[in-house]
Amino acid sequence: PNNGINLITNSYSAPMKINSIDFGTKANATVSFYNAGSYEEWAAQQSSTANDAHGNPGQITVCPKETGEEAQNIVTIPAGQSFFITAKADKAEVIFKYEDLSFNPSSRMFLPGEPVSRFNILGIEVKGYKKSDRLVLMECESCSRQYNNGYDGYKMPGDEGLPQIYAYNKFGNTAVNADSTFNKQYVGFAAGNDDETYTLSFETDKLFGYHSLYLTDRKLNETVDILAGETYSFKGYTVGENMRFQITGVTEEEWQNMMNGDDDDDEENSCDLRVINNTLYVQEFAATHYPAANIEIYDMTGNLVWSTPLTTERLYTLPTLPQTIYTIRLGDCHVKYAVCH
């Protein structure tokens, strides 16, 4: 393959295992398929009634070598199937061997049932009146917010006029995004041509280990409780908004550490801010060094949710807030505290 997007075909008469392909050093270790959809799906898109059984026809399904099985439930490239590979330079070598083919007659592109996942997975589907798209976020202990070849899959826009949802990163937008945490991940969106209102829904059946997980619409400052099974409807714009949404969450381990007072991030709390039973204690150091400062509370997205001037008082009753973790700031000092009901 040459630099850019290349169309390749499995010319063998047997399915090809995606995780056995050698992508070399000049290609992204990702296989992408054009989702042709069914006649019924295309007919529904052209009709005057909503398509309730979205299959995302017209979109590109992205399958990274290491995560495609769990992210998309796809394990093989069928005989005669065409697919895309993106090369980072000319004369890239992508090797698949005859002995790596799957000769099992029952072998199929899609796995029967759900695979046992090695990763923590959050799927996000966006649906318009007739058209849709899907993003997969994955937690991988060895992954980072940089590009992880074979784990991250770059977003490839589908047909013109379709909605696009993707994870926004400095290295590029992804359709499958692998990182060590979901927390503070930005989610971008661009509307299609035909729909004005969209609904986000969340796939959480492969999600574990979180005490709370939220999606915030940064444009409207509205928050959705993902673990509660909530959906979210909003208006989109055809001009992509890379940082329209943000994921924030608290793992069960982080929550227990907060409850036990074992938060490692509070080592710098030399100003002696303490929260006990919804009451903030301001010790002498803080009162002396920040006499004209405000006491401020920020949520996990960085939004200021409460503020009051520092006075000669040492005790402050904190406001009733939704259950999650917050940061209290006074000048350069800050301390985290958990709200539980």
Short mmCIF file of C-alpha atoms in Angstrom, two decimals:
data_model
loop_
_atom_site.label_atom_id
_atom_site.label_comp_id
_atom_site.label_asym_id
_atom_site.label_seq_id
_atom_site.Cartn_x
_atom_site.Cartn_y
_atom_site.Cartn_z
CA PRO A 1 0.00 0.00 0.00
CA ASN A 2 0.98 3.61 -0.58
CA ASN A 3 0.63 6.56 1.77
CA GLY A 4 -3.05 7.18 2.56
CA ILE A 5 -6.16 5.01 2.42
CA ASN A 6 -5.86 1.79 0.40
CA LEU A 7 -8.61 -0.60 -0.70
CA ILE A 8 -7.55 -4.25 -0.42
CA THR A 9 -9.41 -7.54 -0.94
CA ASN A 10 -9.07 -10.90 0.76
CA SER A 11 -8.34 -12.85 -2.41
CA TYR A 12 -8.17 -16.18 -0.62
CA SER A 13 -11.09 -18.59 -0.57
CA ALA A 14 -11.17 -18.67 3.23
CA PRO A 15 -11.69 -16.06 5.98
CA MET A 16 -8.64 -14.12 7.15
CA LYS A 17 -8.05 -13.56 10.87
CA ILE A 18 -7.60 -9.86 11.56
CA ASN A 19 -5.31 -10.39 14.55
CA SER A 20 -2.93 -12.51 12.45
CA ILE A 21 -2.22 -9.76 9.90
CA ASP A 22 1.28 -8.24 10.02
CA PHE A 23 0.85 -4.49 9.41
CA GLY A 24 4.57 -3.74 9.51
CA THR A 25 5.87 -0.34 10.59
CA LYS A 26 4.37 1.88 7.89
CA ALA A 27 0.66 1.11 8.28
CA ASN A 28 -1.92 1.66 10.99
CA ALA A 29 -2.80 -1.74 12.46
CA THR A 30 -6.50 -1.31 11.71
CA VAL A 31 -8.91 -2.85 9.23
CA SER A 32 -11.95 -0.80 8.19
CA PHE A 33 -15.10 -1.92 6.39
CA TYR A 34 -17.72 0.04 4.51
CA ASN A 35 -21.08 -0.85 6.02
CA ALA A 36 -23.25 -1.49 2.98
CA GLY A 37 -26.30 -2.17 5.15
CA SER A 38 -29.42 -4.02 4.09
CA TYR A 39 -32.09 -3.04 1.59
CA GLU A 40 -34.50 -2.47 4.46
CA GLU A 41 -32.08 -0.10 6.20
CA TRP A 42 -31.51 2.00 3.09
CA ALA A 43 -35.23 2.02 2.29
CA ALA A 44 -35.98 3.23 5.82
CA GLN A 45 -33.49 6.08 5.43
CA GLN A 46 -35.34 7.26 2.35
CA SER A 47 -38.83 6.84 3.79
CA SER A 48 -40.87 9.29 5.84
CA THR A 49 -40.80 7.05 8.93
CA ALA A 50 -37.97 6.69 11.41
CA ASN A 51 -35.63 3.71 11.20
CA ASP A 52 -35.85 2.14 14.65
CA ALA A 53 -33.41 -0.69 13.89
CA HIS A 54 -30.29 1.29 13.00
CA GLY A 55 -27.44 -0.68 11.51
CA ASN A 56 -25.40 2.42 10.67
CA PRO A 57 -25.48 1.84 6.86
CA GLY A 58 -23.15 4.13 4.97
CA GLN A 59 -20.70 4.39 7.88
CA ILE A 60 -17.21 2.91 8.16
CA THR A 61 -16.73 0.16 10.77
CA VAL A 62 -13.24 0.36 12.27
CA CYS A 63 -11.51 -2.76 13.67
CA PRO A 64 -8.07 -2.29 15.27
CA LYS A 65 -5.96 -5.45 15.33
CA GLU A 66 -5.89 -5.81 19.12
CA THR A 67 -9.34 -4.48 20.03
CA GLY A 68 -11.60 -5.08 17.03
CA GLU A 69 -12.95 -8.35 18.42
CA GLU A 70 -14.27 -6.74 21.60
CA ALA A 71 -15.14 -3.35 20.08
CA GLN A 72 -17.01 -4.54 17.00
CA ASN A 73 -17.48 -8.29 17.59
CA ILE A 74 -15.60 -8.94 14.33
CA VAL A 75 -12.80 -11.49 14.08
CA THR A 76 -12.27 -12.35 10.40
CA ILE A 77 -12.34 -10.85 6.92
CA PRO A 78 -14.54 -13.09 4.73
CA ALA A 79 -13.26 -14.51 1.47
CA GLY A 80 -13.64 -11.92 -1.30
CA GLN A 81 -14.35 -9.11 1.21
CA SER A 82 -12.82 -5.72 0.49
CA PHE A 83 -11.44 -3.56 3.30
CA PHE A 84 -9.48 -0.37 3.92
CA ILE A 85 -5.98 -0.05 5.34
CA THR A 86 -4.29 3.30 5.98
CA ALA A 87 -0.57 3.53 5.27
CA LYS A 88 1.61 6.19 6.89
CA ALA A 89 4.18 6.11 4.08
CA ASP A 90 4.64 4.75 0.57
CA LYS A 91 5.62 1.12 0.04
CA ALA A 92 4.07 -0.05 3.28
CA GLU A 93 4.02 -3.83 3.68
CA VAL A 94 0.92 -5.58 5.00
CA ILE A 95 1.39 -9.34 5.19
CA PHE A 96 -1.18 -12.07 5.64
CA LYS A 97 -0.14 -15.69 5.25
CA TYR A 98 -1.96 -18.65 3.81
CA GLU A 99 -1.39 -20.72 6.96
CA ASP A 100 -3.08 -18.04 9.07
CA LEU A 101 -6.40 -18.37 7.25
CA SER A 102 -9.39 -19.84 9.06
CA PHE A 103 -10.42 -23.09 7.40
CA ASN A 104 -13.14 -23.86 9.94
CA PRO A 105 -16.37 -24.12 7.90
CA SER A 106 -18.26 -22.48 10.75
CA SER A 107 -15.89 -19.50 10.88
CA ARG A 108 -17.72 -16.23 10.43
CA MET A 109 -17.04 -12.53 10.31
CA PHE A 110 -19.15 -11.81 13.37
CA LEU A 111 -18.72 -13.79 16.56
CA PRO A 112 -21.77 -15.75 17.74
CA GLY A 113 -22.88 -14.22 21.02
CA GLU A 114 -20.76 -11.78 22.97
CA PRO A 115 -17.00 -12.34 23.41
CA VAL A 116 -15.50 -12.28 26.89
CA SER A 117 -13.93 -8.84 26.97
CA ARG A 118 -10.36 -8.15 28.05
CA PHE A 119 -11.22 -4.46 28.26
CA ASN A 120 -13.63 -2.13 29.97
CA ILE A 121 -15.92 -0.93 27.16
CA LEU A 122 -18.36 1.94 26.77
CA GLY A 123 -20.30 2.14 23.52
CA ILE A 124 -22.01 5.40 22.53
CA GLU A 125 -24.58 5.42 19.74
CA VAL A 126 -26.05 8.57 18.27
CA LYS A 127 -29.37 8.32 16.42
CA GLY A 128 -31.13 10.88 14.33
CA TYR A 129 -34.58 10.46 12.86
CA LYS A 130 -33.29 7.91 10.34
CA LYS A 131 -29.49 7.82 10.50
CA SER A 132 -26.94 6.89 13.14
CA ASP A 133 -23.32 6.37 14.10
CA ARG A 134 -21.39 4.63 16.88
CA LEU A 135 -18.28 5.28 19.00
CA VAL A 136 -16.46 2.73 21.16
CA LEU A 137 -14.36 3.80 24.15
CA MET A 138 -12.11 1.16 25.71
CA GLU A 139 -10.00 1.12 28.87
CA CYS A 140 -6.67 -0.59 28.36
CA GLU A 141 -4.14 -0.57 31.21
CA SER A 142 -1.13 -0.32 28.90
CA CYS A 143 -2.68 2.40 26.68
CA SER A 144 -2.28 6.16 26.95
CA ARG A 145 -3.90 9.31 25.54
CA GLN A 146 -1.37 9.17 22.71
CA TYR A 147 -2.06 7.09 19.59
CA ASN A 148 -1.89 3.36 20.42
CA ASN A 149 -1.34 1.50 17.16
CA GLY A 150 -3.42 -1.65 16.99
CA TYR A 151 -5.69 -0.45 19.80
CA ASP A 152 -6.94 2.94 18.56
CA GLY A 153 -8.82 3.15 15.28
CA TYR A 154 -8.94 6.47 13.45
CA LYS A 155 -12.37 7.79 12.50
CA MET A 156 -13.14 7.43 8.79
CA PRO A 157 -16.17 9.51 7.76
CA GLY A 158 -18.95 7.57 6.08
CA ASP A 159 -21.23 8.73 3.29
CA GLU A 160 -21.75 12.46 2.89
CA GLY A 161 -24.58 13.80 5.02
CA LEU A 162 -24.39 11.16 7.78
CA PRO A 163 -23.91 12.10 11.45
CA GLN A 164 -20.44 11.52 12.86
CA ILE A 165 -19.52 10.79 16.49
CA TYR A 166 -15.91 10.31 17.52
CA ALA A 167 -13.40 10.58 20.35
CA TYR A 168 -11.42 13.81 20.08
CA ASN A 169 -7.68 13.57 20.72
CA LYS A 170 -4.70 15.77 19.94
CA PHE A 171 -3.35 13.07 17.60
CA GLY A 172 -6.66 12.79 15.71
CA ASN A 173 -10.27 11.64 15.92
CA THR A 174 -11.00 7.98 16.61
CA ALA A 175 -13.95 5.62 16.16
CA VAL A 176 -12.39 3.10 18.55
CA ASN A 177 -10.51 4.86 21.34
CA ALA A 178 -8.25 3.04 23.81
CA ASP A 179 -6.89 4.75 26.91
CA SER A 180 -6.06 3.88 30.50
CA THR A 181 -9.21 5.72 31.67
CA PHE A 182 -12.49 7.10 30.33
CA ASN A 183 -12.16 10.08 32.64
CA LYS A 184 -11.95 13.51 30.95
CA GLN A 185 -12.22 12.05 27.42
CA TYR A 186 -13.71 14.50 24.91
CA VAL A 187 -16.36 13.30 22.46
CA GLY A 188 -16.94 15.21 19.24
CA PHE A 189 -19.98 15.32 16.98
CA ALA A 190 -21.03 16.57 13.56
CA ALA A 191 -24.67 16.43 12.48
CA GLY A 192 -25.91 14.95 9.21
CA ASN A 193 -27.83 16.81 6.54
CA ASP A 194 -31.31 15.44 7.21
CA ASP A 195 -31.70 15.42 10.99
CA GLU A 196 -31.71 18.26 13.48
CA THR A 197 -32.31 16.45 16.77
CA TYR A 198 -30.21 13.48 17.91
CA THR A 199 -30.29 11.07 20.83
CA LEU A 200 -27.28 9.54 22.56
CA SER A 201 -27.61 6.10 24.16
CA PHE A 202 -24.97 4.11 26.00
CA GLU A 203 -23.90 0.45 25.87
CA THR A 204 -22.78 -0.52 29.38
CA ASP A 205 -23.02 -4.33 29.38
CA LYS A 206 -19.20 -4.58 29.20
CA LEU A 207 -18.60 -1.75 31.65
CA PHE A 208 -17.42 -2.50 35.18
CA GLY A 209 -15.57 -0.99 38.13
CA TYR A 210 -17.17 2.47 38.08
CA HIS A 211 -19.05 4.08 40.96
CA SER A 212 -20.26 6.93 38.75
CA LEU A 213 -19.88 7.86 35.09
CA TYR A 214 -21.28 10.95 33.39
CA LEU A 215 -21.42 12.59 29.99
CA THR A 216 -21.57 16.38 30.02
CA ASP A 217 -22.80 18.53 27.14
CA ARG A 218 -20.24 21.31 27.44
CA LYS A 219 -22.25 23.58 25.14
CA LEU A 220 -25.42 23.47 27.26
CA ASN A 221 -23.83 22.47 30.60
CA GLU A 222 -26.16 19.46 30.93
CA THR A 223 -25.07 16.15 32.46
CA VAL A 224 -26.25 12.60 31.77
CA ASP A 225 -25.89 9.72 34.25
CA ILE A 226 -24.54 6.90 32.06
CA LEU A 227 -24.78 4.15 34.68
CA ALA A 228 -28.43 5.01 35.35
CA GLY A 229 -29.29 4.12 31.75
CA GLU A 230 -30.22 7.67 30.79
CA THR A 231 -30.33 8.85 27.17
CA TYR A 232 -29.71 12.38 26.00
CA SER A 233 -31.36 14.34 23.18
CA PHE A 234 -29.78 17.43 21.70
CA LYS A 235 -29.49 19.54 18.57
CA GLY A 236 -26.38 19.13 16.46
CA TYR A 237 -24.58 21.23 13.88
CA THR A 238 -23.03 20.11 10.60
CA VAL A 239 -19.83 21.91 11.57
CA GLY A 240 -18.03 19.43 13.81
CA GLU A 241 -17.77 20.29 17.50
CA ASN A 242 -14.67 18.42 18.64
CA MET A 243 -15.17 19.08 22.36
CA ARG A 244 -18.99 19.11 22.53
CA PHE A 245 -19.12 16.36 25.17
CA GLN A 246 -16.86 15.10 27.94
CA ILE A 247 -16.84 11.85 29.91
CA THR A 248 -16.10 12.06 33.64
CA GLY A 249 -16.17 9.26 36.16
CA VAL A 250 -15.11 7.88 39.51
CA THR A 251 -14.03 4.26 39.86
CA GLU A 252 -15.11 2.15 42.81
CA GLU A 253 -11.51 2.16 44.06
CA GLU A 254 -11.30 5.96 43.87
CA TRP A 255 -14.63 6.25 45.66
CA GLN A 256 -13.55 3.97 48.49
CA ASN A 257 -10.27 5.88 48.86
CA MET A 258 -12.22 9.11 49.16
CA MET A 259 -14.56 7.59 51.74
CA ASN A 260 -11.56 6.35 53.73
CA GLY A 261 -9.63 9.60 53.41
CA ASP A 262 -6.88 7.94 51.38
CA ASP A 263 -6.85 10.20 48.32
CA ASP A 264 -3.25 10.38 47.08
CA ASP A 265 -3.91 13.65 45.25
CA ASP A 266 -4.29 15.59 48.49
CA GLU A 267 -0.62 15.56 49.51
CA GLU A 268 -0.40 19.28 48.74
CA ASN A 269 -3.16 20.11 51.25
CA SER A 270 -0.75 21.94 53.57
CA CYS A 271 -3.32 24.73 53.88
CA ASP A 272 -5.44 22.40 56.02
CA LEU A 273 -8.82 22.35 54.33
CA ARG A 274 -10.90 19.53 55.81
CA VAL A 275 -14.43 18.34 55.01
CA ILE A 276 -16.38 16.40 57.63
CA ASN A 277 -20.11 15.72 57.40
CA ASN A 278 -20.71 18.37 54.74
CA THR A 279 -18.86 21.02 56.76
CA LEU A 280 -15.65 22.67 55.56
CA TYR A 281 -13.03 23.43 58.20
CA VAL A 282 -10.61 26.24 57.24
CA GLN A 283 -7.53 26.13 59.41
CA GLU A 284 -5.33 29.06 60.42
CA PHE A 285 -2.77 28.63 57.62
CA ALA A 286 -5.39 29.09 54.89
CA ALA A 287 -7.14 31.97 56.61
CA THR A 288 -3.84 33.82 57.08
CA HIS A 289 -2.44 33.30 53.57
CA TYR A 290 -5.62 33.90 51.57
CA PRO A 291 -7.59 36.61 53.43
CA ALA A 292 -9.27 38.00 50.28
CA ALA A 293 -9.86 34.75 48.42
CA ASN A 294 -13.09 32.93 47.65
CA ILE A 295 -13.88 29.37 48.66
CA GLU A 296 -14.83 27.67 45.38
CA ILE A 297 -16.23 24.23 44.53
CA TYR A 298 -15.62 22.71 41.09
CA ASP A 299 -17.19 19.58 39.61
CA MET A 300 -15.24 16.92 37.70
CA THR A 301 -15.63 18.76 34.40
CA GLY A 302 -13.95 21.85 35.84
CA ASN A 303 -17.13 23.91 36.14
CA LEU A 304 -17.52 26.23 39.11
CA VAL A 305 -20.66 25.11 40.99
CA TRP A 306 -20.44 27.15 44.21
CA SER A 307 -18.48 30.07 45.62
CA THR A 308 -18.44 32.11 48.83
CA PRO A 309 -16.02 34.74 50.18
CA LEU A 310 -13.59 33.69 52.89
CA THR A 311 -14.47 35.46 56.16
CA THR A 312 -13.16 35.28 59.71
CA GLU A 313 -15.28 32.15 60.19
CA ARG A 314 -13.56 28.77 60.31
CA LEU A 315 -16.59 26.57 59.58
CA TYR A 316 -18.62 26.64 56.36
CA THR A 317 -21.69 24.54 55.60
CA LEU A 318 -21.37 23.22 52.05
CA PRO A 319 -24.33 23.20 49.62
CA THR A 320 -26.30 20.09 48.72
CA LEU A 321 -24.81 18.78 45.49
CA PRO A 322 -25.33 15.72 43.24
CA GLN A 323 -23.44 12.60 44.25
CA THR A 324 -19.91 12.58 42.81
CA ILE A 325 -16.42 13.94 43.64
CA TYR A 326 -15.69 17.68 43.80
CA THR A 327 -12.66 19.89 44.32
CA ILE A 328 -12.67 22.72 46.87
CA ARG A 329 -10.20 25.51 46.13
CA LEU A 330 -8.94 28.36 48.26
CA GLY A 331 -6.17 30.29 46.55
CA ASP A 332 -3.48 27.77 45.60
CA CYS A 333 -4.81 25.17 48.03
CA HIS A 334 -7.31 22.52 47.09
CA VAL A 335 -8.82 19.36 48.45
CA LYS A 336 -11.13 16.73 46.93
CA TYR A 337 -14.27 15.56 48.64
CA ALA A 338 -16.99 13.06 47.82
CA VAL A 339 -20.71 13.70 48.05
CA CYS A 340 -22.80 10.65 48.87
CA HIS A 341 -26.47 10.49 49.78
#
